[in-house]
mmCIF file of C-alpha atoms in Angstrom:
data_model
loop_
_atom_site.group_PDB
_atom_site.id
_atom_site.type_symbol
_atom_site.label_atom_id
_atom_site.label_comp_id
_atom_site.label_asym_id
_atom_site.label_seq_id
_atom_site.Cartn_x
_atom_site.Cartn_y
_atom_site.Cartn_z
ATOM 1 C CA MET A 1 -15.183 17.520 -13.191
ATOM 2 C CA GLY A 2 -15.510 15.513 -16.373
ATOM 3 C CA SER A 3 -12.733 14.812 -18.797
ATOM 4 C CA ASP A 4 -13.873 17.593 -21.106
ATOM 5 C CA THR A 5 -13.138 20.141 -18.430
ATOM 6 C CA ARG A 6 -9.583 19.027 -17.927
ATOM 7 C CA THR A 7 -7.011 21.096 -19.671
ATOM 8 C CA ALA A 8 -4.046 19.586 -21.436
ATOM 9 C CA SER A 9 -1.884 21.027 -18.709
ATOM 10 C CA GLU A 10 -3.912 19.334 -15.994
ATOM 11 C CA LYS A 11 -3.695 16.052 -17.818
ATOM 12 C CA ALA A 12 0.040 16.413 -18.121
ATOM 13 C CA ASP A 13 0.249 17.202 -14.428
ATOM 14 C CA PHE A 14 -1.748 14.099 -13.622
ATOM 15 C CA LYS A 15 0.546 11.966 -15.710
ATOM 16 C CA GLN A 16 3.621 13.423 -14.054
ATOM 17 C CA GLU A 17 2.243 12.959 -10.560
ATOM 18 C CA LEU A 18 1.220 9.428 -11.363
ATOM 19 C CA THR A 19 4.714 8.712 -12.626
ATOM 20 C CA ASP A 20 6.208 10.187 -9.481
ATOM 21 C CA VAL A 21 4.270 7.911 -7.157
ATOM 22 C CA VAL A 22 5.134 4.676 -8.947
ATOM 23 C CA PRO A 23 8.134 3.917 -6.698
ATOM 24 C CA HIS A 24 5.929 4.398 -3.651
ATOM 25 C CA LEU A 25 3.249 2.169 -5.069
ATOM 26 C CA ARG A 26 5.857 -0.513 -5.663
ATOM 27 C CA ALA A 27 7.102 -0.232 -2.095
ATOM 28 C CA PHE A 28 3.621 -0.384 -0.615
ATOM 29 C CA ALA A 29 2.626 -3.285 -2.838
ATOM 30 C CA ARG A 30 5.711 -5.280 -1.980
ATOM 31 C CA GLY A 31 5.014 -4.829 1.682
ATOM 32 C CA LEU A 32 1.419 -5.856 1.201
ATOM 33 C CA CYS A 33 1.721 -8.948 -0.914
ATOM 34 C CA GLY A 34 5.332 -9.900 -0.404
ATOM 35 C CA ARG A 35 6.538 -11.112 -3.750
ATOM 36 C CA ALA A 36 8.219 -8.528 -5.905
ATOM 37 C CA ASP A 37 6.834 -9.844 -9.193
ATOM 38 C CA MET A 38 3.263 -9.993 -7.932
ATOM 39 C CA ALA A 39 3.637 -6.607 -6.310
ATOM 40 C CA ASP A 40 4.688 -5.093 -9.614
ATOM 41 C CA ASP A 41 1.757 -6.719 -11.392
ATOM 42 C CA LEU A 42 -0.481 -5.187 -8.785
ATOM 43 C CA VAL A 43 1.044 -1.763 -9.281
ATOM 44 C CA GLN A 44 0.569 -1.979 -13.025
ATOM 45 C CA GLU A 45 -3.050 -2.893 -12.491
ATOM 46 C CA ALA A 46 -3.462 0.042 -10.119
ATOM 47 C CA LEU A 47 -1.804 2.411 -12.576
ATOM 48 C CA LEU A 48 -4.209 1.419 -15.317
ATOM 49 C CA LYS A 49 -7.169 1.856 -12.990
ATOM 50 C CA ALA A 50 -5.886 5.231 -11.853
ATOM 51 C CA TRP A 51 -5.347 6.323 -15.431
ATOM 52 C CA ALA A 52 -8.848 5.274 -16.386
ATOM 53 C CA ALA A 53 -10.275 7.114 -13.390
ATOM 54 C CA GLN A 54 -8.162 10.246 -13.650
ATOM 55 C CA ASP A 55 -11.188 12.493 -14.010
ATOM 56 C CA ARG A 56 -12.057 11.657 -10.442
ATOM 57 C CA PHE A 57 -8.741 12.782 -9.073
ATOM 58 C CA GLU A 58 -8.895 16.199 -7.514
ATOM 59 C CA PRO A 59 -5.877 18.243 -8.557
ATOM 60 C CA GLY A 60 -4.046 19.522 -5.525
ATOM 61 C CA THR A 61 -4.857 16.510 -3.385
ATOM 62 C CA SER A 62 -2.471 13.716 -2.566
ATOM 63 C CA MET A 63 -1.791 11.517 -5.553
ATOM 64 C CA ARG A 64 0.031 9.085 -3.314
ATOM 65 C CA ALA A 65 -2.954 8.618 -1.004
ATOM 66 C CA TRP A 66 -5.379 8.403 -3.931
ATOM 67 C CA THR A 67 -3.392 5.774 -5.756
ATOM 68 C CA PHE A 68 -2.755 3.824 -2.540
ATOM 69 C CA VAL A 69 -6.506 3.426 -2.163
ATOM 70 C CA ILE A 70 -6.697 2.044 -5.674
ATOM 71 C CA LEU A 71 -3.754 -0.254 -5.091
ATOM 72 C CA ARG A 72 -5.110 -1.483 -1.787
ATOM 73 C CA ASN A 73 -8.461 -2.326 -3.271
ATOM 74 C CA ALA A 74 -6.928 -4.036 -6.267
ATOM 75 C CA TYR A 75 -4.937 -6.102 -3.768
ATOM 76 C CA LEU A 76 -8.005 -7.028 -1.753
ATOM 77 C CA THR A 77 -9.897 -7.927 -4.894
ATOM 78 C CA ASP A 78 -7.059 -10.086 -6.146
ATOM 79 C CA MET A 79 -6.684 -11.744 -2.781
ATOM 80 C CA ARG A 80 -10.337 -12.641 -2.739
ATOM 81 C CA ARG A 81 -10.009 -14.060 -6.206
ATOM 82 C CA ASN A 82 -7.327 -16.434 -5.016
ATOM 83 C CA ARG A 83 -4.634 -14.753 -6.952
ATOM 84 C CA PHE A 84 -2.164 -14.671 -4.112
ATOM 85 C CA ARG A 85 -3.579 -17.352 -1.891
ATOM 86 C CA GLY A 86 -1.616 -20.314 -3.131
ATOM 87 C CA ASP A 87 1.647 -18.580 -2.579
ATOM 88 C CA TYR A 88 1.286 -18.049 1.107
ATOM 89 C CA ASP A 89 1.933 -21.641 1.913
ATOM 90 C CA GLU A 90 5.119 -21.770 -0.029
ATOM 91 C CA GLY A 91 7.284 -19.765 2.266
ATOM 92 C CA VAL A 92 6.597 -16.410 0.751
ATOM 93 C CA ALA A 93 9.223 -14.729 2.817
ATOM 94 C CA GLU A 94 12.088 -16.710 1.422
ATOM 95 C CA ARG A 95 11.255 -15.599 -2.073
ATOM 96 C CA VAL A 96 10.211 -12.137 -1.069
ATOM 97 C CA LEU A 97 13.484 -11.591 0.564
ATOM 98 C CA THR A 98 15.415 -11.988 -2.604
ATOM 99 C CA ALA A 99 16.788 -8.520 -2.510
ATOM 100 C CA PRO A 100 16.790 -6.401 -5.638
ATOM 101 C CA ALA A 101 19.929 -6.529 -7.740
ATOM 102 C CA GLY A 102 22.925 -5.115 -6.005
ATOM 103 C CA GLN A 103 21.237 -4.906 -2.657
ATOM 104 C CA GLU A 104 21.656 -7.260 0.233
ATOM 105 C CA GLU A 105 19.329 -7.004 3.153
ATOM 106 C CA PRO A 106 20.949 -7.410 6.508
ATOM 107 C CA LEU A 107 19.693 -10.463 8.311
ATOM 108 C CA HIS A 108 17.671 -8.525 10.823
ATOM 109 C CA LEU A 109 15.837 -6.829 7.985
ATOM 110 C CA SER A 110 14.977 -10.183 6.499
ATOM 111 C CA ASP A 111 13.654 -11.283 9.871
ATOM 112 C CA MET A 112 11.668 -8.097 10.139
ATOM 113 C CA HIS A 113 10.177 -8.509 6.702
ATOM 114 C CA ARG A 114 9.269 -12.120 7.311
ATOM 115 C CA ALA A 115 7.670 -11.205 10.605
ATOM 116 C CA LEU A 116 5.770 -8.426 8.870
ATOM 117 C CA LEU A 117 4.312 -10.912 6.425
ATOM 118 C CA THR A 118 2.910 -12.996 9.240
ATOM 119 C CA LEU A 119 0.681 -10.165 10.406
ATOM 120 C CA PRO A 120 -2.990 -10.108 9.479
ATOM 121 C CA PRO A 121 -3.423 -7.968 6.352
ATOM 122 C CA GLU A 122 -5.206 -5.101 8.019
ATOM 123 C CA ARG A 123 -2.493 -4.708 10.629
ATOM 124 C CA ARG A 124 0.243 -5.106 8.072
ATOM 125 C CA GLU A 125 -1.180 -2.417 5.834
ATOM 126 C CA ALA A 126 -1.709 -0.068 8.777
ATOM 127 C CA LEU A 127 1.880 -0.486 9.862
ATOM 128 C CA LEU A 128 3.127 -0.083 6.300
ATOM 129 C CA LEU A 129 1.173 3.108 5.781
ATOM 130 C CA VAL A 130 2.137 4.738 9.054
ATOM 131 C CA GLY A 131 5.451 3.178 9.931
ATOM 132 C CA ALA A 132 6.956 2.888 6.467
ATOM 133 C CA GLY A 133 4.984 5.176 4.177
ATOM 134 C CA GLY A 134 4.968 8.053 6.616
ATOM 135 C CA PHE A 135 1.228 8.688 6.437
ATOM 136 C CA SER A 136 -0.480 10.267 9.409
ATOM 137 C CA TYR A 137 -3.024 8.182 11.265
ATOM 138 C CA GLU A 138 -5.707 10.323 9.710
ATOM 139 C CA GLU A 139 -4.461 9.751 6.184
ATOM 140 C CA ALA A 140 -4.055 6.032 6.799
ATOM 141 C CA ALA A 141 -7.601 5.883 8.137
ATOM 142 C CA GLU A 142 -8.901 7.560 5.000
ATOM 143 C CA ILE A 143 -6.974 5.189 2.776
ATOM 144 C CA CYS A 144 -8.297 2.158 4.634
ATOM 145 C CA GLY A 145 -11.804 3.553 5.020
ATOM 146 C CA CYS A 146 -11.905 3.205 8.767
ATOM 147 C CA ALA A 147 -11.748 5.320 11.902
ATOM 148 C CA ILE A 148 -8.529 6.866 13.135
ATOM 149 C CA GLY A 149 -8.856 4.915 16.350
ATOM 150 C CA THR A 150 -9.039 1.706 14.377
ATOM 151 C CA ILE A 151 -5.808 2.516 12.581
ATOM 152 C CA LYS A 152 -4.107 3.368 15.854
ATOM 153 C CA SER A 153 -5.247 0.098 17.298
ATOM 154 C CA ARG A 154 -4.049 -1.867 14.278
ATOM 155 C CA VAL A 155 -0.673 -0.175 14.297
ATOM 156 C CA GLY A 156 -0.355 -0.786 18.016
ATOM 157 C CA ARG A 157 -1.195 -4.443 17.688
ATOM 158 C CA ALA A 158 1.135 -4.836 14.731
ATOM 159 C CA ARG A 159 3.974 -3.237 16.647
ATOM 160 C CA ALA A 160 3.340 -5.380 19.682
ATOM 161 C CA ALA A 161 3.321 -8.533 17.571
ATOM 162 C CA LEU A 162 6.550 -7.596 15.813
ATOM 163 C CA ASN A 163 8.176 -6.627 19.078
ATOM 164 C CA THR A 164 7.359 -9.999 20.512
ATOM 165 C CA MET A 165 8.462 -11.953 17.466
ATOM 166 C CA LEU A 166 11.690 -10.076 16.970
ATOM 167 C CA SER A 167 12.728 -9.780 20.575
ATOM 168 C CA GLU A 168 12.096 -13.451 21.208
ATOM 169 C CA GLY A 169 13.400 -14.537 17.833
ATOM 170 C CA ASN A 170 10.153 -16.368 17.368
ATOM 171 C CA ILE A 171 9.563 -15.786 13.677
ATOM 172 C CA PRO A 172 7.679 -18.423 11.743
ATOM 173 C CA GLN A 173 9.724 -19.954 8.972
ATOM 174 C CA ARG A 174 6.748 -19.774 6.748
ATOM 175 C CA ALA A 175 4.836 -16.583 6.383
ATOM 176 C CA ILE A 176 1.508 -18.301 6.773
ATOM 177 C CA GLY A 177 2.021 -21.981 7.177
ATOM 178 C CA ASP A 178 -0.823 -22.635 9.501
ATOM 179 C CA SER A 179 -4.013 -23.393 7.624
ATOM 180 C CA ALA A 180 -6.198 -22.061 10.417
ATOM 181 C CA ALA A 181 -4.302 -18.810 10.455
ATOM 182 C CA HIS A 182 -4.521 -18.668 6.707
ATOM 183 C CA ARG A 183 -8.264 -19.178 6.800
ATOM 184 C CA ALA A 184 -8.656 -16.523 9.467
ATOM 185 C CA ILE A 185 -6.733 -14.067 7.368
ATOM 186 C CA LEU A 186 -8.874 -14.750 4.341
ATOM 187 C CA GLU A 187 -11.957 -14.175 6.437
ATOM 188 C CA GLU A 188 -10.545 -10.889 7.597
ATOM 189 C CA LEU A 189 -9.863 -9.967 4.013
ATOM 190 C CA ASP A 190 -13.432 -10.693 3.098
ATOM 191 C CA GLU A 191 -14.567 -8.508 5.923
ATOM 192 C CA LEU A 192 -12.210 -5.730 4.926
ATOM 193 C CA ALA A 193 -13.301 -5.872 1.334
ATOM 194 C CA SER A 194 -16.995 -5.972 2.059
ATOM 195 C CA GLY A 195 -16.957 -3.373 4.780
ATOM 196 C CA HIS A 196 -14.631 -0.733 3.566
ATOM 197 C CA SER A 197 -13.655 -1.246 0.004
ATOM 198 C CA VAL A 198 -15.195 1.441 -2.063
ATOM 199 C CA ALA A 199 -12.539 1.297 -4.713
ATOM 200 C CA ALA A 200 -11.841 -0.987 -7.620
ATOM 201 C CA ARG A 201 -14.651 -3.416 -7.166
ATOM 202 C CA GLY A 202 -15.007 -6.125 -9.699
ATOM 203 C CA MET B 1 -13.562 15.833 5.641
ATOM 204 C CA LEU B 2 -14.174 12.136 5.915
ATOM 205 C CA THR B 3 -17.910 12.679 5.835
ATOM 206 C CA THR B 4 -17.599 14.616 2.617
ATOM 207 C CA LEU B 5 -15.483 11.893 1.165
ATOM 208 C CA LEU B 6 -17.910 9.183 2.129
ATOM 209 C CA ALA B 7 -20.854 11.158 0.810
ATOM 210 C CA ARG B 8 -19.115 11.616 -2.491
ATOM 211 C CA VAL B 9 -18.326 7.959 -2.782
ATOM 212 C CA LEU B 10 -21.804 6.844 -1.823
ATOM 213 C CA ASN B 11 -23.413 9.263 -4.231
ATOM 214 C CA LYS B 12 -21.289 8.364 -7.167
ATOM 215 C CA GLY B 13 -20.632 4.745 -6.439
ATOM 216 C CA ASP B 14 -17.183 5.455 -7.717
ATOM 217 C CA SER B 15 -14.649 2.745 -8.120
ATOM 218 C CA VAL B 16 -11.900 4.983 -6.853
ATOM 219 C CA VAL B 17 -11.716 7.530 -4.117
ATOM 220 C CA PRO B 18 -10.252 10.977 -4.579
ATOM 221 C CA MET B 19 -8.490 11.971 -1.432
ATOM 222 C CA PRO B 20 -8.990 15.419 0.012
ATOM 223 C CA SER B 21 -5.578 15.652 1.600
ATOM 224 C CA ARG B 22 -3.483 18.561 0.428
ATOM 225 C CA ASN B 23 -0.215 16.763 0.441
ATOM 226 C CA ASN B 24 0.329 17.020 -3.253
ATOM 227 C CA LYS B 25 3.787 15.747 -3.883
ATOM 228 C CA ALA B 26 5.122 12.276 -3.644
ATOM 229 C CA SER B 27 7.885 13.055 -1.253
ATOM 230 C CA PRO B 28 10.000 10.045 -0.329
ATOM 231 C CA ALA B 29 9.431 10.267 3.381
ATOM 232 C CA PRO B 30 6.691 12.706 4.254
ATOM 233 C CA SER B 31 6.555 13.754 7.828
ATOM 234 C CA ARG B 32 3.808 12.240 9.901
ATOM 235 C CA ARG B 33 1.381 14.937 10.726
ATOM 236 C CA GLY B 34 -2.319 15.405 10.757
ATOM 237 C CA GLU B 35 -5.253 15.572 13.042
ATOM 238 C CA GLY B 36 -4.612 12.052 14.108
ATOM 239 C CA GLY B 37 -1.441 13.197 15.793
ATOM 240 C CA PRO B 38 2.077 12.070 15.205
ATOM 241 C CA ALA B 39 2.616 8.406 14.592
ATOM 242 C CA ARG B 40 5.649 7.118 16.332
ATOM 243 C CA ALA B 41 5.841 3.758 14.704
ATOM 244 C CA ALA B 42 9.058 4.463 12.888
ATOM 245 C CA GLY B 43 10.954 6.597 15.266
ATOM 246 C CA GLY B 44 11.370 7.944 18.724
ATOM 247 C CA GLU B 45 11.460 5.309 21.360
ATOM 248 C CA GLY B 46 10.601 2.531 18.945
ATOM 249 C CA PRO B 47 12.715 -0.573 18.716
ATOM 250 C CA GLU B 48 15.373 -1.021 16.081
ATOM 251 C CA TRP B 49 13.113 -2.778 13.628
ATOM 252 C CA THR B 50 10.972 0.307 13.144
ATOM 253 C CA GLN B 51 13.854 1.895 11.303
ATOM 254 C CA GLY B 52 14.207 -1.301 9.326
ATOM 255 C CA LEU B 53 10.611 -1.054 8.237
ATOM 256 C CA ARG B 54 11.212 2.366 6.772
ATOM 257 C CA GLN B 55 14.444 1.103 5.274
ATOM 258 C CA LEU B 56 12.662 -1.734 3.486
ATOM 259 C CA TYR B 57 10.128 0.664 2.059
ATOM 260 C CA ASN B 58 12.751 3.164 0.971
ATOM 261 C CA SER B 59 14.913 0.488 -0.590
ATOM 262 C CA VAL B 60 12.079 -0.306 -2.989
ATOM 263 C CA VAL B 61 11.347 3.378 -3.595
ATOM 264 C CA GLU B 62 14.954 3.881 -4.589
ATOM 265 C CA GLU B 63 15.114 0.952 -6.980
ATOM 266 C CA PRO B 64 15.450 1.896 -10.625
ATOM 267 C CA LEU B 65 12.103 1.637 -12.353
ATOM 268 C CA PRO B 66 11.850 -1.622 -14.316
ATOM 269 C CA ASP B 67 11.510 -1.300 -18.065
ATOM 270 C CA ASN B 68 7.986 -2.648 -18.133
ATOM 271 C CA PHE B 69 6.878 0.295 -16.009
ATOM 272 C CA LYS B 70 8.555 2.725 -18.347
ATOM 273 C CA GLU B 71 6.799 1.063 -21.247
ATOM 274 C CA LEU B 72 3.442 1.201 -19.509
ATOM 275 C CA LEU B 73 3.852 4.871 -18.667
ATOM 276 C CA ALA B 74 4.906 5.597 -22.230
ATOM 277 C CA GLN B 75 1.779 3.881 -23.487
ATOM 278 C CA LEU B 76 -0.341 5.981 -21.188
ATOM 279 C CA ASN B 77 1.283 9.016 -22.684
ATOM 280 C CA LYS B 78 0.338 7.990 -26.179
ATOM 281 C CA GLY B 79 -3.239 7.480 -25.169
ATOM 282 C CA ALA B 80 -3.480 10.863 -23.479
#
């Protein structure tokens, strides 16, 4: 399935499909890393990687799932390189929640988003994929490189945590203000990246 | 399916993973189906915030594409 075997029509199709998923990549990235500007940087990085790797995309399969894998791994790589680390202590949510032009998020949505950002990354991404992106558990498991049961568990734990935070109004003002929690999350990221990341290494 | 996918990745050492799913189009809110069963995180008996989660996602999906994305995509076109 090398580049020489791709017809011009297939290449055009790839480009169109890639273009079509950009809004979804932006939404997933913003949920993952919080800040809109960083999320867009991440999406651009993922788009370039996807473009460079287009020969490995199987026409007829899900472009959204394929590019989400690339985006997710670019995110994990960047996280491990400290790219986003410094921003967690600065009250990410407050800046994240600057709604796009012309849109105001209702307060409860802001609370929800801030609470979402307090979740460990692997639970947050599972909830984003299934609860927001509309992926099946199976698809989410493939994207994250783990078992379906693991995804179900992560989604369940994420939901339980959000339920508790939102029903009790106990939402941290800072997304990750606690250094111990921050460290734990970074350790989880390392584990995620080393155990399951087959995409976008280096 | 997953086994095939893993085998392919391990054999090639690829930096990206082609997905075998047949859901080809980037529909805004694809239904949750699959062998893993329906996911109820954003609907059904879920609390109010589950709808908010979808709303947050969709609000970004519906944003106009920033110019720098249009420029990037245009550049990809030229290189094709």
